[in-house]
């Protein structure tokens, strides 16, 4: 079953109830269910293989959707083998959300969010975050001629 969304915590949150999930600012959250607009069923991204996989409810207003970092074209069909993988159709254009694994991308496909094998897609365009675009634009200002 593909994921519903991939989000980032923009604020820390300390659970008030046993079914809630603690999060720190910057945590990546894989959203399993978003039926309630105020509370999302989430799984925190595991950073180390020895860390436990934790799930719970998080306040939606403490998170933001992670924008794509690139677009890719599916070279082949792919049928998911695990719950966190998602299907690909040959020639489908997908949004790449994460690229921190040597063999897998986190992507948004027609089927939903999930992992897809890097060998099955080809990057067609890279997208810059707004912060990078903003920082680069200040260097594009016209330079004054020192001799005038």
GROMACS .gro file of N, CA and C in nm, residues 35-148:
model
  342
   35UNK      N    1  -0.727   1.095   0.671
   35UNK     CA    2  -0.872   1.111   0.673
   35UNK      C    3  -0.918   1.225   0.763
   36UNK      N    4  -0.846   1.250   0.871
   36UNK     CA    5  -0.875   1.360   0.963
   36UNK      C    6  -0.786   1.478   0.922
   37UNK      N    7  -0.847   1.590   0.888
   37UNK     CA    8  -0.770   1.706   0.841
   37UNK      C    9  -0.677   1.763   0.948
   38UNK      N   10  -0.708   1.741   1.075
   38UNK     CA   11  -0.628   1.797   1.184
   38UNK      C   12  -0.518   1.704   1.235
   39UNK      N   13  -0.539   1.574   1.222
   39UNK     CA   14  -0.443   1.474   1.274
   39UNK      C   15  -0.409   1.374   1.165
   40UNK      N   16  -0.280   1.350   1.145
   40UNK     CA   17  -0.233   1.258   1.043
   40UNK      C   18  -0.174   1.134   1.108
   41UNK      N   19  -0.206   1.018   1.055
   41UNK     CA   20  -0.143   0.893   1.100
   41UNK      C   21  -0.010   0.885   1.028
   42UNK      N   22   0.100   0.885   1.104
   42UNK     CA   23   0.233   0.897   1.044
   42UNK      C   24   0.328   0.792   1.099
   43UNK      N   25   0.430   0.769   1.019
   43UNK     CA   26   0.543   0.686   1.059
   43UNK      C   27   0.667   0.773   1.041
   44UNK      N   28   0.745   0.789   1.148
   44UNK     CA   29   0.866   0.869   1.138
   44UNK      C   30   0.971   0.793   1.060
   45UNK      N   31   1.039   0.862   0.968
   45UNK     CA   32   1.145   0.801   0.889
   45UNK      C   33   1.257   0.755   0.982
   46UNK      N   34   1.298   0.631   0.963
   46UNK     CA   35   1.406   0.574   1.042
   46UNK      C   36   1.539   0.616   0.979
   47UNK      N   37   1.627   0.674   1.060
   47UNK     CA   38   1.755   0.720   1.009
   47UNK      C   39   1.865   0.615   1.022
   48UNK      N   40   1.857   0.535   1.127
   48UNK     CA   41   1.955   0.428   1.149
   48UNK      C   42   1.882   0.295   1.154
   49UNK      N   43   1.944   0.194   1.099
   49UNK     CA   44   1.880   0.062   1.090
   49UNK      C   45   1.841   0.006   1.227
   50UNK      N   46   1.912   0.047   1.331
   50UNK     CA   47   1.884  -0.002   1.466
   50UNK      C   48   1.772   0.074   1.537
   51UNK      N   49   1.729   0.188   1.481
   51UNK     CA   50   1.623   0.266   1.543
   51UNK      C   51   1.489   0.196   1.526
   52UNK      N   52   1.403   0.207   1.628
   52UNK     CA   53   1.269   0.145   1.616
   52UNK      C   54   1.182   0.222   1.517
   53UNK      N   55   1.092   0.151   1.453
   53UNK     CA   56   0.995   0.213   1.364
   53UNK      C   57   0.877   0.259   1.449
   54UNK      N   58   0.851   0.390   1.451
   54UNK     CA   59   0.746   0.444   1.536
   54UNK      C   60   0.634   0.506   1.453
   55UNK      N   61   0.510   0.477   1.493
   55UNK     CA   62   0.392   0.528   1.426
   55UNK      C   63   0.302   0.597   1.528
   56UNK      N   64   0.222   0.690   1.481
   56UNK     CA   65   0.125   0.755   1.568
   56UNK      C   66   0.064   0.875   1.500
   57UNK      N   67  -0.022   0.943   1.573
   57UNK     CA   68  -0.088   1.061   1.522
   57UNK      C   69  -0.002   1.185   1.546
   58UNK      N   70   0.000   1.274   1.446
   58UNK     CA   71   0.071   1.401   1.458
   58UNK      C   72  -0.023   1.512   1.413
   59UNK      N   73  -0.009   1.631   1.474
   59UNK     CA   74  -0.095   1.743   1.431
   59UNK      C   75  -0.054   1.790   1.291
   60UNK      N   76  -0.150   1.796   1.202
   60UNK     CA   77  -0.122   1.834   1.063
   60UNK      C   78  -0.060   1.973   1.053
   61UNK      N   79  -0.100   2.065   1.142
   61UNK     CA   80  -0.049   2.202   1.135
   61UNK      C   81   0.094   2.215   1.187
   62UNK      N   82   0.155   2.106   1.229
   62UNK     CA   83   0.296   2.104   1.268
   62UNK      C   84   0.384   2.046   1.157
   63UNK      N   85   0.325   2.024   1.039
   63UNK     CA   86   0.397   1.959   0.929
   63UNK      C   87   0.375   2.036   0.799
   64UNK      N   88   0.460   2.006   0.701
   64UNK     CA   89   0.443   2.059   0.566
   64UNK      C   90   0.479   1.950   0.467
   65UNK      N   91   0.416   1.955   0.350
   65UNK     CA   92   0.447   1.859   0.244
   65UNK      C   93   0.587   1.889   0.193
   66UNK      N   94   0.665   1.786   0.172
   66UNK     CA   95   0.800   1.803   0.116
   66UNK      C   96   0.788   1.818  -0.035
   67UNK      N   97   0.839   1.929  -0.089
   67UNK     CA   98   0.827   1.950  -0.234
   67UNK      C   99   0.922   1.858  -0.310
   68UNK      N  100   0.890   1.829  -0.436
   68UNK     CA  101   0.978   1.744  -0.517
   68UNK      C  102   1.114   1.811  -0.540
   69UNK      N  103   1.216   1.726  -0.550
   69UNK     CA  104   1.351   1.776  -0.580
   69UNK      C  105   1.388   1.751  -0.726
   70UNK      N  106   1.310   1.666  -0.792
   70UNK     CA  107   1.336   1.634  -0.933
   70UNK      C  108   1.214   1.565  -0.992
   71UNK      N  109   1.216   1.554  -1.124
   71UNK     CA  110   1.118   1.471  -1.195
   71UNK      C  111   1.193   1.364  -1.270
   72UNK      N  112   1.130   1.248  -1.280
   72UNK     CA  113   1.192   1.136  -1.349
   72UNK      C  114   1.088   1.069  -1.438
   73UNK      N  115   1.141   0.997  -1.538
   73UNK     CA  116   1.056   0.921  -1.629
   73UNK      C  117   1.080   0.773  -1.603
   74UNK      N  118   0.972   0.699  -1.586
   74UNK     CA  119   0.985   0.555  -1.564
   74UNK      C  120   1.031   0.486  -1.692
   75UNK      N  121   1.137   0.408  -1.679
   75UNK     CA  122   1.189   0.334  -1.793
   75UNK      C  123   1.118   0.201  -1.813
   76UNK      N  124   1.063   0.148  -1.705
   76UNK     CA  125   0.997   0.017  -1.706
   76UNK      C  126   0.877   0.021  -1.612
   77UNK      N  127   0.789  -0.076  -1.627
   77UNK     CA  128   0.684  -0.100  -1.527
   77UNK      C  129   0.749  -0.156  -1.402
   78UNK      N  130   0.693  -0.125  -1.286
   78UNK     CA  131   0.742  -0.182  -1.161
   78UNK      C  132   0.623  -0.212  -1.072
   79UNK      N  133   0.615  -0.334  -1.024
   79UNK     CA  134   0.512  -0.374  -0.929
   79UNK      C  135   0.573  -0.378  -0.789
   80UNK      N  136   0.515  -0.308  -0.694
   80UNK     CA  137   0.571  -0.304  -0.559
   80UNK      C  138   0.572  -0.441  -0.494
   81UNK      N  139   0.679  -0.466  -0.416
   81UNK     CA  140   0.692  -0.592  -0.345
   81UNK      C  141   0.672  -0.574  -0.194
   82UNK      N  142   0.689  -0.453  -0.146
   82UNK     CA  143   0.673  -0.422  -0.004
   82UNK      C  144   0.573  -0.308   0.012
   83UNK      N  145   0.519  -0.291   0.132
   83UNK     CA  146   0.417  -0.190   0.158
   83UNK      C  147   0.462  -0.047   0.127
   84UNK      N  148   0.587  -0.014   0.148
   84UNK     CA  149   0.632   0.123   0.130
   84UNK      C  150   0.677   0.152  -0.013
   85UNK      N  151   0.668   0.056  -0.101
   85UNK     CA  152   0.701   0.077  -0.242
   85UNK      C  153   0.573   0.117  -0.316
   86UNK      N  154   0.592   0.177  -0.433
   86UNK     CA  155   0.477   0.214  -0.514
   86UNK      C  156   0.499   0.170  -0.659
   87UNK      N  157   0.390   0.157  -0.733
   87UNK     CA  158   0.395   0.108  -0.871
   87UNK      C  159   0.441   0.217  -0.967
   88UNK      N  160   0.506   0.172  -1.073
   88UNK     CA  161   0.545   0.258  -1.184
   88UNK      C  162   0.488   0.201  -1.313
   89UNK      N  163   0.452   0.291  -1.403
   89UNK     CA  164   0.415   0.251  -1.538
   89UNK      C  165   0.519   0.308  -1.633
   90UNK      N  166   0.562   0.227  -1.729
   90UNK     CA  167   0.662   0.273  -1.825
   90UNK      C  168   0.620   0.406  -1.886
   91UNK      N  169   0.713   0.500  -1.896
   91UNK     CA  170   0.696   0.634  -1.951
   91UNK      C  171   0.621   0.731  -1.858
   92UNK      N  172   0.579   0.686  -1.742
   92UNK     CA  173   0.514   0.774  -1.646
   92UNK      C  174   0.616   0.875  -1.592
   93UNK      N  175   0.574   1.000  -1.579
   93UNK     CA  176   0.659   1.103  -1.518
   93UNK      C  177   0.622   1.110  -1.370
   94UNK      N  178   0.725   1.100  -1.285
   94UNK     CA  179   0.703   1.097  -1.140
   94UNK      C  180   0.783   1.208  -1.073
   95UNK      N  181   0.735   1.250  -0.956
   95UNK     CA  182   0.808   1.349  -0.876
   95UNK      C  183   0.897   1.276  -0.776
   96UNK      N  184   1.024   1.313  -0.772
   96UNK     CA  185   1.118   1.256  -0.676
   96UNK      C  186   1.118   1.347  -0.552
   97UNK      N  187   1.094   1.287  -0.436
   97UNK     CA  188   1.084   1.363  -0.312
   97UNK      C  189   1.210   1.348  -0.227
   98UNK      N  190   1.270   1.229  -0.229
   98UNK     CA  191   1.393   1.204  -0.152
   98UNK      C  192   1.491   1.123  -0.236
   99UNK      N  193   1.619   1.151  -0.213
   99UNK     CA  194   1.725   1.082  -0.286
   99UNK      C  195   1.840   1.051  -0.192
  100UNK      N  196   1.812   0.996  -0.076
  100UNK     CA  197   1.919   0.971   0.021
  100UNK      C  198   1.953   0.822   0.037
  101UNK      N  199   1.900   0.738  -0.050
  101UNK     CA  200   1.931   0.596  -0.049
  101UNK      C  201   2.005   0.564  -0.179
  102UNK      N  202   2.106   0.479  -0.174
  102UNK     CA  203   2.182   0.452  -0.297
  102UNK      C  204   2.104   0.378  -0.405
  103UNK      N  205   1.998   0.307  -0.367
  103UNK     CA  206   1.926   0.224  -0.465
  103UNK      C  207   1.781   0.264  -0.489
  104UNK      N  208   1.726   0.350  -0.405
  104UNK     CA  209   1.583   0.381  -0.410
  104UNK      C  210   1.557   0.530  -0.403
  105UNK      N  211   1.454   0.576  -0.474
  105UNK     CA  212   1.401   0.711  -0.460
  105UNK      C  213   1.269   0.701  -0.384
  106UNK      N  214   1.236   0.804  -0.307
  106UNK     CA  215   1.100   0.821  -0.258
  106UNK      C  216   1.034   0.907  -0.364
  107UNK      N  217   0.923   0.860  -0.420
  107UNK     CA  218   0.861   0.928  -0.533
  107UNK      C  219   0.710   0.936  -0.517
  108UNK      N  220   0.653   1.032  -0.587
  108UNK     CA  221   0.507   1.041  -0.600
  108UNK      C  222   0.474   0.995  -0.741
  109UNK      N  223   0.399   0.886  -0.751
  109UNK     CA  224   0.358   0.830  -0.880
  109UNK      C  225   0.206   0.838  -0.892
  110UNK      N  226   0.153   0.790  -1.002
  110UNK     CA  227   0.007   0.783  -1.017
  110UNK      C  228  -0.055   0.701  -0.904
  111UNK      N  229   0.018   0.601  -0.857
  111UNK     CA  230  -0.034   0.511  -0.754
  111UNK      C  231  -0.022   0.569  -0.613
  112UNK      N  232   0.058   0.673  -0.594
  112UNK     CA  233   0.076   0.732  -0.462
  112UNK      C  234   0.224   0.749  -0.431
  113UNK      N  235   0.254   0.783  -0.308
  113UNK     CA  236   0.392   0.799  -0.264
  113UNK      C  237   0.450   0.664  -0.225
  114UNK      N  238   0.578   0.645  -0.252
  114UNK     CA  239   0.646   0.522  -0.211
  114UNK      C  240   0.784   0.514  -0.273
  115UNK      N  241   0.856   0.411  -0.234
  115UNK     CA  242   0.991   0.390  -0.288
  115UNK      C  243   0.983   0.325  -0.424
  116UNK      N  244   1.071   0.371  -0.514
  116UNK     CA  245   1.086   0.311  -0.647
  116UNK      C  246   1.234   0.287  -0.671
  117UNK      N  247   1.270   0.179  -0.739
  117UNK     CA  248   1.413   0.153  -0.764
  117UNK      C  249   1.472   0.256  -0.860
  118UNK      N  250   1.590   0.306  -0.824
  118UNK     CA  251   1.656   0.406  -0.908
  118UNK      C  252   1.683   0.354  -1.049
  119UNK      N  253   1.709   0.225  -1.061
  119UNK     CA  254   1.740   0.167  -1.192
  119UNK      C  255   1.619   0.167  -1.286
  120UNK      N  256   1.499   0.193  -1.233
  120UNK     CA  257   1.377   0.191  -1.314
  120UNK      C  258   1.335   0.329  -1.363
  121UNK      N  259   1.407   0.434  -1.323
  121UNK     CA  260   1.370   0.569  -1.364
  121UNK      C  261   1.493   0.647  -1.411
  122UNK      N  262   1.466   0.751  -1.490
  122UNK     CA  263   1.572   0.839  -1.538
  122UNK      C  264   1.531   0.982  -1.502
  123UNK      N  265   1.620   1.055  -1.435
  123UNK     CA  266   1.592   1.193  -1.398
  123UNK      C  267   1.583   1.277  -1.526
  124UNK      N  268   1.475   1.355  -1.537
  124UNK     CA  269   1.457   1.440  -1.655
  124UNK      C  270   1.470   1.587  -1.622
  125UNK      N  271   1.447   1.624  -1.497
  125UNK     CA  272   1.468   1.763  -1.455
  125UNK      C  273   1.488   1.768  -1.305
  126UNK      N  274   1.577   1.857  -1.264
  126UNK     CA  275   1.601   1.876  -1.121
  126UNK      C  276   1.536   2.006  -1.081
  127UNK      N  277   1.476   2.006  -0.962
  127UNK     CA  278   1.409   2.125  -0.913
  127UNK      C  279   1.482   2.176  -0.791
  128UNK      N  280   1.495   2.307  -0.781
  128UNK     CA  281   1.561   2.367  -0.666
  128UNK      C  282   1.456   2.407  -0.564
  129UNK      N  283   1.493   2.398  -0.437
  129UNK     CA  284   1.403   2.446  -0.334
  129UNK      C  285   1.393   2.598  -0.344
  130UNK      N  286   1.285   2.656  -0.293
  130UNK     CA  287   1.266   2.800  -0.299
  130UNK      C  288   1.379   2.873  -0.227
  131UNK      N  289   1.431   2.817  -0.118
  131UNK     CA  290   1.541   2.881  -0.045
  131UNK      C  291   1.665   2.894  -0.133
  132UNK      N  292   1.693   2.791  -0.213
  132UNK     CA  293   1.809   2.797  -0.303
  132UNK      C  294   1.784   2.900  -0.413
  133UNK      N  295   1.664   2.901  -0.469
  133UNK     CA  296   1.630   2.997  -0.574
  133UNK      C  297   1.643   3.139  -0.519
  134UNK      N  298   1.591   3.164  -0.397
  134UNK     CA  299   1.599   3.297  -0.337
  134UNK      C  300   1.744   3.339  -0.315
  135UNK      N  301   1.827   3.248  -0.267
  135UNK     CA  302   1.967   3.284  -0.239
  135UNK      C  303   2.045   3.310  -0.367
  136UNK      N  304   2.011   3.240  -0.475
  136UNK     CA  305   2.081   3.262  -0.602
  136UNK      C  306   2.036   3.391  -0.669
  137UNK      N  307   1.910   3.430  -0.651
  137UNK     CA  308   1.859   3.547  -0.721
  137UNK      C  309   1.927   3.674  -0.675
  138UNK      N  310   1.975   3.679  -0.551
  138UNK     CA  311   2.040   3.801  -0.504
  138UNK      C  312   2.173   3.824  -0.577
  139UNK      N  313   2.230   3.720  -0.636
  139UNK     CA  314   2.354   3.734  -0.711
  139UNK      C  315   2.330   3.770  -0.857
  140UNK      N  316   2.203   3.770  -0.898
  140UNK     CA  317   2.170   3.803  -1.035
  140UNK      C  318   2.143   3.952  -1.055
  141UNK      N  319   2.153   4.030  -0.948
  141UNK     CA  320   2.129   4.173  -0.959
  141UNK      C  321   2.236   4.236  -1.047
  142UNK      N  322   2.200   4.341  -1.119
  142UNK     CA  323   2.299   4.405  -1.207
  142UNK      C  324   2.414   4.464  -1.126
  143UNK      N  325   2.532   4.456  -1.183
  143UNK     CA  326   2.650   4.512  -1.118
  143UNK      C  327   2.676   4.650  -1.176
  144UNK      N  328   2.714   4.744  -1.091
  144UNK     CA  329   2.741   4.880  -1.136
  144UNK      C  330   2.882   4.891  -1.189
  145UNK      N  331   2.895   4.967  -1.293
  145UNK     CA  332   3.026   4.990  -1.354
  145UNK      C  333   3.107   5.083  -1.264
  146UNK      N  334   3.219   5.035  -1.216
  146UNK     CA  335   3.300   5.112  -1.122
  146UNK      C  336   3.365   5.233  -1.186
  147UNK      N  337   3.375   5.236  -1.320
  147UNK     CA  338   3.443   5.346  -1.387
  147UNK      C  339   3.350   5.464  -1.414
  148UNK      N  340   3.220   5.450  -1.402
  148UNK     CA  341   3.133   5.560  -1.438
  148UNK      C  342   3.118   5.662  -1.330
   0.00000   0.00000   0.00000
